[in-house]
Short mmCIF file of C-alpha atoms in Angstrom, two decimals:
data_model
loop_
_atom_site.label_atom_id
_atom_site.label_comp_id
_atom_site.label_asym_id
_atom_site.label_seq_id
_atom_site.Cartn_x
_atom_site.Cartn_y
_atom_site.Cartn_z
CA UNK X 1 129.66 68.12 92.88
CA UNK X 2 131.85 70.95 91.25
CA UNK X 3 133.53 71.30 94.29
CA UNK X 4 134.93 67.71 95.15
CA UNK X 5 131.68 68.04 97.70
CA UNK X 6 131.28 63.53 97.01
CA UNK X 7 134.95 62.88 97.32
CA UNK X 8 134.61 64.66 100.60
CA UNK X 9 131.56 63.09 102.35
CA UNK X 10 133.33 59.10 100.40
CA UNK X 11 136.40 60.46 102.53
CA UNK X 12 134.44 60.87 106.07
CA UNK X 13 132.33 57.53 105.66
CA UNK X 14 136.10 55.91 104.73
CA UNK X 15 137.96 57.18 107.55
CA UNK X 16 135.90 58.22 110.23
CA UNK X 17 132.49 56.10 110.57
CA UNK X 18 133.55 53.62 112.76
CA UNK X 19 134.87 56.07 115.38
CA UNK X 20 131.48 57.46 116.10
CA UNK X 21 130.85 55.17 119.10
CA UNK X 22 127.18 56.19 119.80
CA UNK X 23 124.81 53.61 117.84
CA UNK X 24 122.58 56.54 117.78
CA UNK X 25 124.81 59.05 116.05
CA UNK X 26 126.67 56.55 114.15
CA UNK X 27 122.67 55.51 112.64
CA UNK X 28 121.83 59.47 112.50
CA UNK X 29 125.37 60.33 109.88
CA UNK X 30 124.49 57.40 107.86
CA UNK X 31 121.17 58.02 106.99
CA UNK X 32 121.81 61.69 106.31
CA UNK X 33 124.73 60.71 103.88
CA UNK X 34 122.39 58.17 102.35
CA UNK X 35 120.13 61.18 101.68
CA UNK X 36 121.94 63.27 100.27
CA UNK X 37 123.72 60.50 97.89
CA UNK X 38 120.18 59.44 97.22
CA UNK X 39 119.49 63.07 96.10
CA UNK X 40 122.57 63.56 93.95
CA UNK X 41 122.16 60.39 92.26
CA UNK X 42 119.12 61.83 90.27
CA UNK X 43 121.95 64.16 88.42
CA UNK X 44 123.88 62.11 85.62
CA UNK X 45 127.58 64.26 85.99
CA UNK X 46 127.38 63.23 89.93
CA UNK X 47 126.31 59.42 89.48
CA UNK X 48 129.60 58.99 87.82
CA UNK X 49 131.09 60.97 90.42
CA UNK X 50 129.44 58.48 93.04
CA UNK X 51 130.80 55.44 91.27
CA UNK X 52 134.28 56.56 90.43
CA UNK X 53 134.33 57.79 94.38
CA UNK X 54 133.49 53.92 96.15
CA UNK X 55 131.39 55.94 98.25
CA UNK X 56 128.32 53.26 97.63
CA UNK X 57 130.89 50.51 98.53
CA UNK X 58 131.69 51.67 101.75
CA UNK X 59 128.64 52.46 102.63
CA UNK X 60 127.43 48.94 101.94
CA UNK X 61 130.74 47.82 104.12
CA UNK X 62 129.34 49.52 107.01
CA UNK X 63 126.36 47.78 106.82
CA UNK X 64 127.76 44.27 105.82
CA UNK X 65 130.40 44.70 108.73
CA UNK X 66 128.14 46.16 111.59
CA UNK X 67 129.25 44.11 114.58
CA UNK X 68 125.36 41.89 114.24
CA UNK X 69 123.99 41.36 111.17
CA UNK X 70 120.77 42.01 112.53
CA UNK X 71 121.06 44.85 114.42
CA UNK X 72 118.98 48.15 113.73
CA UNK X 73 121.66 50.04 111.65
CA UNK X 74 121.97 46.96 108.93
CA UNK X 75 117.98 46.74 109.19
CA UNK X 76 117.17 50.37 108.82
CA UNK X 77 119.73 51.07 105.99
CA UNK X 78 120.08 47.74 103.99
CA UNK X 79 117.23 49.17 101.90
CA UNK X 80 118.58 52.69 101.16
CA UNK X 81 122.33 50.94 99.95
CA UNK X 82 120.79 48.64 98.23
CA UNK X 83 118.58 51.55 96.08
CA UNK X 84 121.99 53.41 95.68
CA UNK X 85 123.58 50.46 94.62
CA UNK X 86 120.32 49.56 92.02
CA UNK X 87 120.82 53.51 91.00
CA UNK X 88 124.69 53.57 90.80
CA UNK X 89 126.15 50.62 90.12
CA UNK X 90 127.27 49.06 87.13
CA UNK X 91 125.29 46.75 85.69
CA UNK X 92 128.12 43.15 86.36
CA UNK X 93 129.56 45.14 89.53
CA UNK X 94 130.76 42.57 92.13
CA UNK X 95 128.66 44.85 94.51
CA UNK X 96 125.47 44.00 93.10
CA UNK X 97 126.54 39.90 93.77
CA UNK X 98 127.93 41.07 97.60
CA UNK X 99 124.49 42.65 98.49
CA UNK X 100 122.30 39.65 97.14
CA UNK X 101 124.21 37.31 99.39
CA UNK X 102 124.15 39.45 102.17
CA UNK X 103 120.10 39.98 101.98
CA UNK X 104 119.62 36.26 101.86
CA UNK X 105 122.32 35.77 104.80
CA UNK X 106 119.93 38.37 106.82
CA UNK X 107 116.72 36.61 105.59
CA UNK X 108 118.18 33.43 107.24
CA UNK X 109 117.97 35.14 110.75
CA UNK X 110 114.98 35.05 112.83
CA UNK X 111 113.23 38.40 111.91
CA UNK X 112 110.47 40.74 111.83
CA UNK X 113 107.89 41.26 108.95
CA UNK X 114 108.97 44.88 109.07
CA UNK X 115 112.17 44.05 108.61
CA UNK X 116 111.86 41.00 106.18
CA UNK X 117 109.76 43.55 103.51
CA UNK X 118 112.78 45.39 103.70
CA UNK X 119 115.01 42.96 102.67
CA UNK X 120 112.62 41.48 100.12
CA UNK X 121 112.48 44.77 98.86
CA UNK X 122 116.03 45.05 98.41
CA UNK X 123 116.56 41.38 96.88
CA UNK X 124 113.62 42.96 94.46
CA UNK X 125 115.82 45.93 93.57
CA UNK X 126 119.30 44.13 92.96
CA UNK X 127 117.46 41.42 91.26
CA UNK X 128 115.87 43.52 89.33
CA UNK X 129 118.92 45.84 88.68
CA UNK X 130 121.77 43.08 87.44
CA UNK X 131 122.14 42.60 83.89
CA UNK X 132 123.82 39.17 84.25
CA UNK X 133 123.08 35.37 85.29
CA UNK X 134 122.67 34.98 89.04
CA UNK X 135 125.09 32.03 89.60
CA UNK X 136 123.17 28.20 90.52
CA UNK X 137 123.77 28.50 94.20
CA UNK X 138 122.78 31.88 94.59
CA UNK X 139 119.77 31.29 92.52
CA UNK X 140 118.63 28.49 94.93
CA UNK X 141 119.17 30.16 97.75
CA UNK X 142 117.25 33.16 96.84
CA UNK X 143 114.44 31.20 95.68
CA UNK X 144 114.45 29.44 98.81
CA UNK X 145 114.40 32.14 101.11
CA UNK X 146 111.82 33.75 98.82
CA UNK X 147 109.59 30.78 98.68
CA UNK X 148 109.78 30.17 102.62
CA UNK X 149 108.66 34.14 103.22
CA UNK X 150 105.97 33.56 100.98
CA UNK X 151 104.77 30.27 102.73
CA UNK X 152 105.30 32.31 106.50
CA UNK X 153 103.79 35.76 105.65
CA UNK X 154 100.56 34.72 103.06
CA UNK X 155 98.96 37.69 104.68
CA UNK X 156 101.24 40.67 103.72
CA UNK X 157 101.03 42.39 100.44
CA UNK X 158 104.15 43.62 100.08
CA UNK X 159 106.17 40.40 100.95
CA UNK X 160 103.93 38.76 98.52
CA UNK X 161 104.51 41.04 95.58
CA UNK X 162 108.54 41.95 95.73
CA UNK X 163 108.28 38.33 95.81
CA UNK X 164 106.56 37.63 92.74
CA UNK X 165 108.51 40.08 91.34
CA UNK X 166 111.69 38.72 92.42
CA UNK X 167 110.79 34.81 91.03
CA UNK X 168 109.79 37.31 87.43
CA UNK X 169 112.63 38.35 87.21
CA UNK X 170 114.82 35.00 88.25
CA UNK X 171 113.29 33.41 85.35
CA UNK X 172 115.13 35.95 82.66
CA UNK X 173 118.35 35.91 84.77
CA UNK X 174 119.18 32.25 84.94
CA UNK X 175 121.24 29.87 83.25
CA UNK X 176 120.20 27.26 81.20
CA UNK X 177 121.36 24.76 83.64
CA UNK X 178 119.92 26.11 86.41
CA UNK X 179 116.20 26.22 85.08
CA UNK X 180 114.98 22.86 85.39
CA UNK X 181 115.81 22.87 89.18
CA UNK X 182 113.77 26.69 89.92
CA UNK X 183 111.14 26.11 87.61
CA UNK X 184 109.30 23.87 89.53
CA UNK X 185 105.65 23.33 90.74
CA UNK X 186 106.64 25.50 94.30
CA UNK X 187 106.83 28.44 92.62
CA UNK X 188 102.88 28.46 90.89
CA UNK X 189 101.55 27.10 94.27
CA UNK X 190 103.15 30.13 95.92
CA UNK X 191 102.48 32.60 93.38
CA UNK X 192 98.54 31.28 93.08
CA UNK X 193 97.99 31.07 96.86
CA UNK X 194 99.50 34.98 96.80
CA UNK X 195 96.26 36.04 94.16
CA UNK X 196 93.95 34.04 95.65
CA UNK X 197 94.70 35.73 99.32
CA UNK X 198 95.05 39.12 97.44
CA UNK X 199 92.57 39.48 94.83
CA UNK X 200 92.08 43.34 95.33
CA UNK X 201 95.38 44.08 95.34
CA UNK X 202 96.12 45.31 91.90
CA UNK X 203 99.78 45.58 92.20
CA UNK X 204 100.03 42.28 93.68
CA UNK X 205 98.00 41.12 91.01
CA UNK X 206 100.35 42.09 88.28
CA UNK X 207 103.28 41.15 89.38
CA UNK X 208 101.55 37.42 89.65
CA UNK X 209 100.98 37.44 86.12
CA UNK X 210 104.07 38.82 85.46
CA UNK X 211 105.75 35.98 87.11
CA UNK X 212 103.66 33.75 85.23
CA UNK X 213 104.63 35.13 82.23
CA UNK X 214 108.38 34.72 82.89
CA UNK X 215 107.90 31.81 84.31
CA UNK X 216 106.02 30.06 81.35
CA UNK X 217 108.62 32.01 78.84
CA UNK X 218 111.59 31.00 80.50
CA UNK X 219 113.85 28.54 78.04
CA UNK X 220 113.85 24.85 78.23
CA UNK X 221 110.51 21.96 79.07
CA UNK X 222 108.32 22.33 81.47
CA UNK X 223 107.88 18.95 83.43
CA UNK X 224 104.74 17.44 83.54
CA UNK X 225 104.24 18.06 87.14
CA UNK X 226 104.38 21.56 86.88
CA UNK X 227 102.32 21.82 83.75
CA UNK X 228 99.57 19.75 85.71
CA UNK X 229 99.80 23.36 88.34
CA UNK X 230 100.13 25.84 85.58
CA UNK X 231 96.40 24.42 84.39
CA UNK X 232 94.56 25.74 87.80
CA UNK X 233 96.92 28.76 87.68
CA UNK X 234 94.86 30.10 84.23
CA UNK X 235 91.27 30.65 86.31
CA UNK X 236 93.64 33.11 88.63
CA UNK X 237 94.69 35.21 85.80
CA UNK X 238 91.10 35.63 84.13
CA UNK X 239 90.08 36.75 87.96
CA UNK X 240 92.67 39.42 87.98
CA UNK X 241 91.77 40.44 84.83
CA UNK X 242 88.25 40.80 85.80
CA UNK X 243 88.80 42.12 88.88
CA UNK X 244 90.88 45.01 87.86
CA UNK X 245 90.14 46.15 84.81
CA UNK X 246 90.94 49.52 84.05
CA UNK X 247 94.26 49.19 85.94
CA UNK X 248 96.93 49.14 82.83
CA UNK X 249 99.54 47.23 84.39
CA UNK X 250 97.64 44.05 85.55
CA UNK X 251 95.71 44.11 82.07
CA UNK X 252 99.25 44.35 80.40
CA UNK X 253 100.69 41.25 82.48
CA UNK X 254 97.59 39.47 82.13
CA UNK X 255 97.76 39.23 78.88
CA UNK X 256 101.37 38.25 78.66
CA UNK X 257 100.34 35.68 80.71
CA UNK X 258 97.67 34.55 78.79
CA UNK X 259 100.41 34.58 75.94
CA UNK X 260 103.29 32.53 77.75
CA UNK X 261 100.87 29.79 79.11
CA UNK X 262 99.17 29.16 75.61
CA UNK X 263 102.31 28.59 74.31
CA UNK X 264 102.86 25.93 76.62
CA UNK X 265 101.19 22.85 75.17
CA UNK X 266 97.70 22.97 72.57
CA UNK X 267 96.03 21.47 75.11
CA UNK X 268 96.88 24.47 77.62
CA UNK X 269 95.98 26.91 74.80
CA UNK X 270 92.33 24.85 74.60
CA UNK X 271 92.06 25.49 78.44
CA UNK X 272 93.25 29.25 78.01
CA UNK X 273 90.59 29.73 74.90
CA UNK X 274 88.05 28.16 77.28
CA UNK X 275 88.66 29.80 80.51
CA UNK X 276 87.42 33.40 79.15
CA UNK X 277 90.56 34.88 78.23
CA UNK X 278 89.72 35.82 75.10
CA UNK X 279 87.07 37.94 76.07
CA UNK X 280 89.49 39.60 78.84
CA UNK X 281 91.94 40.37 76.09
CA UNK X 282 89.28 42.15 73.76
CA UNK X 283 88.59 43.99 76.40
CA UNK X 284 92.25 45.16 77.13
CA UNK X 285 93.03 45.83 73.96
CA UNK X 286 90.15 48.36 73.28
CA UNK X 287 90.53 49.61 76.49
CA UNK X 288 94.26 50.50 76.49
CA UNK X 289 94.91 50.36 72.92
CA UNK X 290 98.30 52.32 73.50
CA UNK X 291 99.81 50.17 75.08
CA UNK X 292 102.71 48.77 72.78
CA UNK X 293 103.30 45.56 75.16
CA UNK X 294 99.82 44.36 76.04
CA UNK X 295 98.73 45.18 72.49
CA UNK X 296 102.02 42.61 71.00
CA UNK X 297 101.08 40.32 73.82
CA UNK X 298 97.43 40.39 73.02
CA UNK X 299 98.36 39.60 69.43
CA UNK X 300 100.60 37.37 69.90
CA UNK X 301 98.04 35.26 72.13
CA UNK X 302 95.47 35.78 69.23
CA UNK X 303 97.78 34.40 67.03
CA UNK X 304 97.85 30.83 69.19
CA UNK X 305 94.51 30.83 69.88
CA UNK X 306 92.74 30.94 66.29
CA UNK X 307 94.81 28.19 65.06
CA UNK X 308 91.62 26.38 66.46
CA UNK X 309 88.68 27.17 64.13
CA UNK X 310 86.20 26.41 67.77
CA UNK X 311 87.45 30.05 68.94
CA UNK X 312 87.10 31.98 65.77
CA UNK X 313 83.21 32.84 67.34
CA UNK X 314 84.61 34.38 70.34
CA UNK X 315 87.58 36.28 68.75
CA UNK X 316 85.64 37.49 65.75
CA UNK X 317 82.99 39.19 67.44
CA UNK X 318 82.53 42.70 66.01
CA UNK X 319 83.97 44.51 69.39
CA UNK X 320 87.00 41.90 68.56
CA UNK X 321 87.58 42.56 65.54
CA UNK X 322 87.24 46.32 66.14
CA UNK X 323 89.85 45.58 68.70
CA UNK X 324 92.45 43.85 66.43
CA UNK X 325 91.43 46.04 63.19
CA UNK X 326 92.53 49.19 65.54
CA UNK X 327 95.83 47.57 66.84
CA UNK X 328 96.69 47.34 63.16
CA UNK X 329 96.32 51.15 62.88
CA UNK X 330 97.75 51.95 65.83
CA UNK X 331 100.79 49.83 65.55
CA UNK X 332 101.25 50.01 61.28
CA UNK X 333 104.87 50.60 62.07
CA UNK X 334 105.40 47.69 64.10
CA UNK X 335 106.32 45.08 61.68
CA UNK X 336 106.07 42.17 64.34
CA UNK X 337 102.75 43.36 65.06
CA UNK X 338 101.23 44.10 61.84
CA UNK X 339 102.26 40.45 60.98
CA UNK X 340 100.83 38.96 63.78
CA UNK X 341 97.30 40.87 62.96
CA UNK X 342 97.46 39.79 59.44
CA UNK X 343 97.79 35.93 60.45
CA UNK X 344 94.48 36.78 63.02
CA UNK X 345 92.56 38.25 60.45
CA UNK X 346 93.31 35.36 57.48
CA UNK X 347 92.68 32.95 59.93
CA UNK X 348 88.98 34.01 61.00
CA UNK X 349 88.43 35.13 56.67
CA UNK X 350 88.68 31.39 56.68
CA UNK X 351 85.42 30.46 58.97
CA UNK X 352 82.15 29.40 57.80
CA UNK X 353 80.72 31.39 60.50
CA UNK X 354 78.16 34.19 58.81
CA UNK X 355 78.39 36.44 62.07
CA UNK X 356 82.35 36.76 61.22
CA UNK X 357 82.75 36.48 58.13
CA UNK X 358 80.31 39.43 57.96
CA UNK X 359 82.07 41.13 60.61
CA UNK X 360 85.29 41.30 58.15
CA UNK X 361 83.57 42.51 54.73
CA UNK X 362 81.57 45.45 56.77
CA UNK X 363 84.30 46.60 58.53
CA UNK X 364 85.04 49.79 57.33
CA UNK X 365 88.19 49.99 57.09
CA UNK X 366 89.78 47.02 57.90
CA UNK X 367 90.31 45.89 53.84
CA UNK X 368 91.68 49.11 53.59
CA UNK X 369 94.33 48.63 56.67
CA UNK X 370 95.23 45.55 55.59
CA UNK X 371 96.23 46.62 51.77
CA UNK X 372 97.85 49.41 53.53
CA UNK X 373 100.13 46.84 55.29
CA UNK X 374 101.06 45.49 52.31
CA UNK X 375 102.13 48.35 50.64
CA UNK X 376 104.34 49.41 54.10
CA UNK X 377 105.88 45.67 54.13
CA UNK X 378 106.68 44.35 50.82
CA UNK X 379 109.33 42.08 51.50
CA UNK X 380 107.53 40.56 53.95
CA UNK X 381 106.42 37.31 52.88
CA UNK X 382 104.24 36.44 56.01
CA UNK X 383 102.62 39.61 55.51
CA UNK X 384 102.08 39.51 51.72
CA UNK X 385 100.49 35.92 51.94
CA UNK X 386 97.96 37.05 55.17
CA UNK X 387 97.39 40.14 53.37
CA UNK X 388 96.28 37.82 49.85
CA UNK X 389 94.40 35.41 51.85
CA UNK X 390 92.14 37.79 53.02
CA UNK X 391 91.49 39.31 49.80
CA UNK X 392 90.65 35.99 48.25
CA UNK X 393 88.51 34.55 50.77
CA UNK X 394 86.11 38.19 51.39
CA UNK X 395 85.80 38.72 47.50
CA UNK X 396 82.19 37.73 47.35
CA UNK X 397 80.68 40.43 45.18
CA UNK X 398 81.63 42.94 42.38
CA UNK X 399 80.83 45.52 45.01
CA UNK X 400 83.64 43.96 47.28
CA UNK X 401 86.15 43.45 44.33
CA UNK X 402 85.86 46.78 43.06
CA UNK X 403 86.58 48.22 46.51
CA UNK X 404 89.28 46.48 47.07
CA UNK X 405 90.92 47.29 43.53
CA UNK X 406 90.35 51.02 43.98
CA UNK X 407 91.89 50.57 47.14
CA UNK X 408 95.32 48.91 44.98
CA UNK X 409 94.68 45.73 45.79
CA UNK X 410 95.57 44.62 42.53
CA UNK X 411 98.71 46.37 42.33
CA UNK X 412 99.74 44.91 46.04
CA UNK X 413 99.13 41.25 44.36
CA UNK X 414 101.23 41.90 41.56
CA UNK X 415 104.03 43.31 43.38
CA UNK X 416 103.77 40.28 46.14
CA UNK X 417 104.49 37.86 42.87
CA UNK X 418 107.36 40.13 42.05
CA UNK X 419 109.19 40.29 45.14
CA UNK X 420 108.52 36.62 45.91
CA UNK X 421 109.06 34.79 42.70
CA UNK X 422 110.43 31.56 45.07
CA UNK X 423 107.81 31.73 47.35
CA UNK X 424 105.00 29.08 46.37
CA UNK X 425 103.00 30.01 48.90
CA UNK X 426 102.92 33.43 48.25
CA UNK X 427 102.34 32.75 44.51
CA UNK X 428 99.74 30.48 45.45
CA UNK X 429 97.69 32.90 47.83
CA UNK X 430 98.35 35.88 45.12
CA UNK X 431 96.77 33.73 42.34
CA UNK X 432 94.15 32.42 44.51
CA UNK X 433 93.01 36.50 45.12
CA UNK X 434 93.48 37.19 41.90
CA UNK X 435 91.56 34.17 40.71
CA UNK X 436 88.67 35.66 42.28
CA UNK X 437 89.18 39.69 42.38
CA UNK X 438 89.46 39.36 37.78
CA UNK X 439 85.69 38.90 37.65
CA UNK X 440 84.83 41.99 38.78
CA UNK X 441 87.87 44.44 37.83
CA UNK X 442 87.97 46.70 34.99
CA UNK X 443 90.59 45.68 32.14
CA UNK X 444 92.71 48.39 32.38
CA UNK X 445 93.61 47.87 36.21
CA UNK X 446 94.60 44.45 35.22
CA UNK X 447 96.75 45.17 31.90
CA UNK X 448 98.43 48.17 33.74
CA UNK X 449 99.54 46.04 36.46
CA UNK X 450 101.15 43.38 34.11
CA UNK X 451 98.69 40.50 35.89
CA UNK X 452 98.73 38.32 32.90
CA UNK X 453 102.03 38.80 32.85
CA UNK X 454 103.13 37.75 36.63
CA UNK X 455 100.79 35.27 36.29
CA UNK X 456 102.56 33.01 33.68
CA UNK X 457 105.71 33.80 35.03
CA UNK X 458 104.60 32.14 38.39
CA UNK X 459 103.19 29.48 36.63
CA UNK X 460 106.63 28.80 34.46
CA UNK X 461 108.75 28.88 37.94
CA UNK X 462 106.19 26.67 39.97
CA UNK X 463 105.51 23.78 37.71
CA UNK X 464 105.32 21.02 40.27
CA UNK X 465 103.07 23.42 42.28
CA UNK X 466 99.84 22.17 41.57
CA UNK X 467 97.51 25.15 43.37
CA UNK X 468 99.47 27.61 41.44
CA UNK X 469 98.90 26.18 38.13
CA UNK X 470 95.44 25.54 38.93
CA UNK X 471 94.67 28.67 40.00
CA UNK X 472 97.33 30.62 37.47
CA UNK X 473 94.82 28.78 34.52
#
């Protein structure tokens, strides 16, 4: 590098290449320079030296202008470029665009399977390498030529799964106009056949789900059609979470997933709740419970899911609510998260159920974690309503109401009033807790906390509110 060693080798592939006549030596000097710019790009002073050079470029001209586009050189190499280029190249290079068309010319050619994992491979690594749209026609055709290796080689793992991968990660590059012609019922078929062939592969498996995921999350409807697929596609995901379950990444996946197709329509988050997912993501959450993304995704699938009072059994077992009551401690400075775990827990303090109601008030610390997330997120009015539902609806004793004042729970109501004087709802919930935490509080916790005070204040700016008044008397 110091010693203009990349300018030097750019210079020979430039000039000199294409006067090696021998196929043989010409294929020997190319993979040794791809080696050794393979080795030097792991060193950030000579990547720039490697893009400012063009040395990547005309490497990747070589290939592109080898006299057949199918001949061994552009087969054996197309892979290597295309991992320098993925490595080296800026993020809205032109490069990135020229490779991508030239893998999908290739995949147009009869070929081998050898030779087609390759170049899946490599439409895997630019794909997943650009930073920017993929334009409509070269979307199609890449989905095409995906789709139709899929359909031909159901019995190879690895075209299977850089093709998953690659339809993943088509869903967060397109354009808004180009979505409603990729996301279409082809893609689920292919991508369920592919699990359903594959069940022990793990890798396979998660990048299914992860297409699934992106696929689901991707902006705009779904049409009916495809929604009708997307049903039988849930069953697949509870199998590979089954199947593989201490295996991070297809846990992670499945419960994005999980997430993305429950927010597709109520009646595919009934089918979801139904289906056993709930129980898979307990178990992925206690077992991987550092994992930031399946933890959010978990939640955030939770969150869905126990807006219907029929799964608050399943959820609020006590392994479930260990689950979620440990995510909260795990995650307290994750704001998104500890929001989302606050709207799971007031949401099951609301059932009838004695197995989870009782679940809640015995767990040891979960009153405590959630007062703690009040105190950490004041302003946060989501937060500070959760956090006063749940104090209202578990106050069932003097034992319980004491606890939860020595904890400051009466000092975390009071300032919730203060910091959301305009928020009725807040106001309301606040009351509500306080309504029922008075009985068994000593005097001095509630005079040293101005309660009377907040109260009537409340009351005075929420006249027309009718819960607050009631409650506020």
């Amino acid at each position: 590098f110091d010693s203009g060693g990349i300018d030097a080798v750019s210079n020979i592939v430039r000039f000199h290449v294409r006067n090696i006549v021998s196929d043989e030596d010409q294929l020997y000097f190319l993979e040794n320079v791809c080696a050794l710019i393979m080795v030097l790009s792991t060193n950030s002073n000579c990547v720039v030296a490697i893009k400012s050079s063009g040395i990547v470029d005309d490497l990747f001209s070589v290939v592109k202008s080898s006299d057949n586009a199918d001949n061994y050189i552009s087969e054996h190499l197309l892979l290597t470029v295309i991992e320098l280029i993925s490595k080296t190249g800026d993020e809205n290079n032109e490069l990135f665009t020229a490779a991508l068309s030239f893998a999908i010319r290739m995949m147009e050619m009869p070929t081998t399977e050898d030779r087609l994992i390759n170049i899946i491979v490599s439409i895997h690594l630019i794909v997943s390498s650009m930073d920017c749209c993929i334009d409509a026609i070269l979307s199609r055709k890449v989905r095409d030529q995906v789709l139709n290796a899929m359909c031909h080689m159901p019995s190879s793992a690895a075209v299977q799964e850089a093709s998953c991968y690659i339809i993943s990660f088509l869903c967060t590059k397109m354009d808004d106009d180009v979505i409603p012609t990729l996301r279409t019922s082809d893609e689920i078929v292919a991508i369920r056949n592919a699990m359903r062939v594959h069940q022990t592969h793990s890798s396979l498996q998660a990048a299914a789900c992860l297409a699934i995921r992106n696929f689901c999350a991707a902006r705009g409807n779904i049409e009916d059609k495809v929604v009708t697929v997307l049903f039988e596609s849930i069953n697949d995901v509870v199998k590979a979470s089954v199947t593989h379950p201490k295996s991070p990444i297809v846990q992670e996946n499945a419960c994005g997933a999980f997430w993305a197709l429950s927010t597709v329509s109520d009646h595919m988050a009934l089918s979801v709740a139904s289906s056993g997912a709930i129980e898979c993501i307990i178990e992925a959450m206690s077992e991987f419970p550092g994992l930031l993304s399946l933890q959010d995704d978990a939640c955030s699938t939770l969150v869905v899911l126990v807006a219907e009072e029929e799964n608050f059994e399943a959820i609020g077992t006590e392994r479930g609510f260990d689950a979620i009551i440990n995510c909260l401690g795990q995650y307290a400075s994750n704001m998104a998260i500890s929001e989302r775990v606050c709207s799971i827990v007031a949401a099951l303090s609301t059932t009838n159920l004695f197995e989870v109601k009782l679940a809640i008030i015995e767990h040891e610390i979960a009153v405590n974690r959630i007062i703690e997330c009040m105190y950490r997120y004041p302003q946060n009015s989501h937060i500070q309503m959760a956090g006063s539902e749940i104090i209202s609806l578990i106050s069932v004793d003097e034992y319980i109401m004491s606890d939860i004042a020595g904890l400051g729970g009466i000092d975390r109501l009071s300032t919730a009033m203060q910091q959301h004087l305009d928020n009725s709802l807040v106001q309301e919930k606040a009351c509500e807790a306080l309504k029922m935490l008075i009985p068994g509080v000593e005097n001095d916790i509630l005079m040293g906390n101005d309660v009377g005070k907040w109260i009537i204040v409340s009351m005075r700016r929420h006249k027309e509110n009718s819960k607050v008044q009631i409650q506020g008397i």
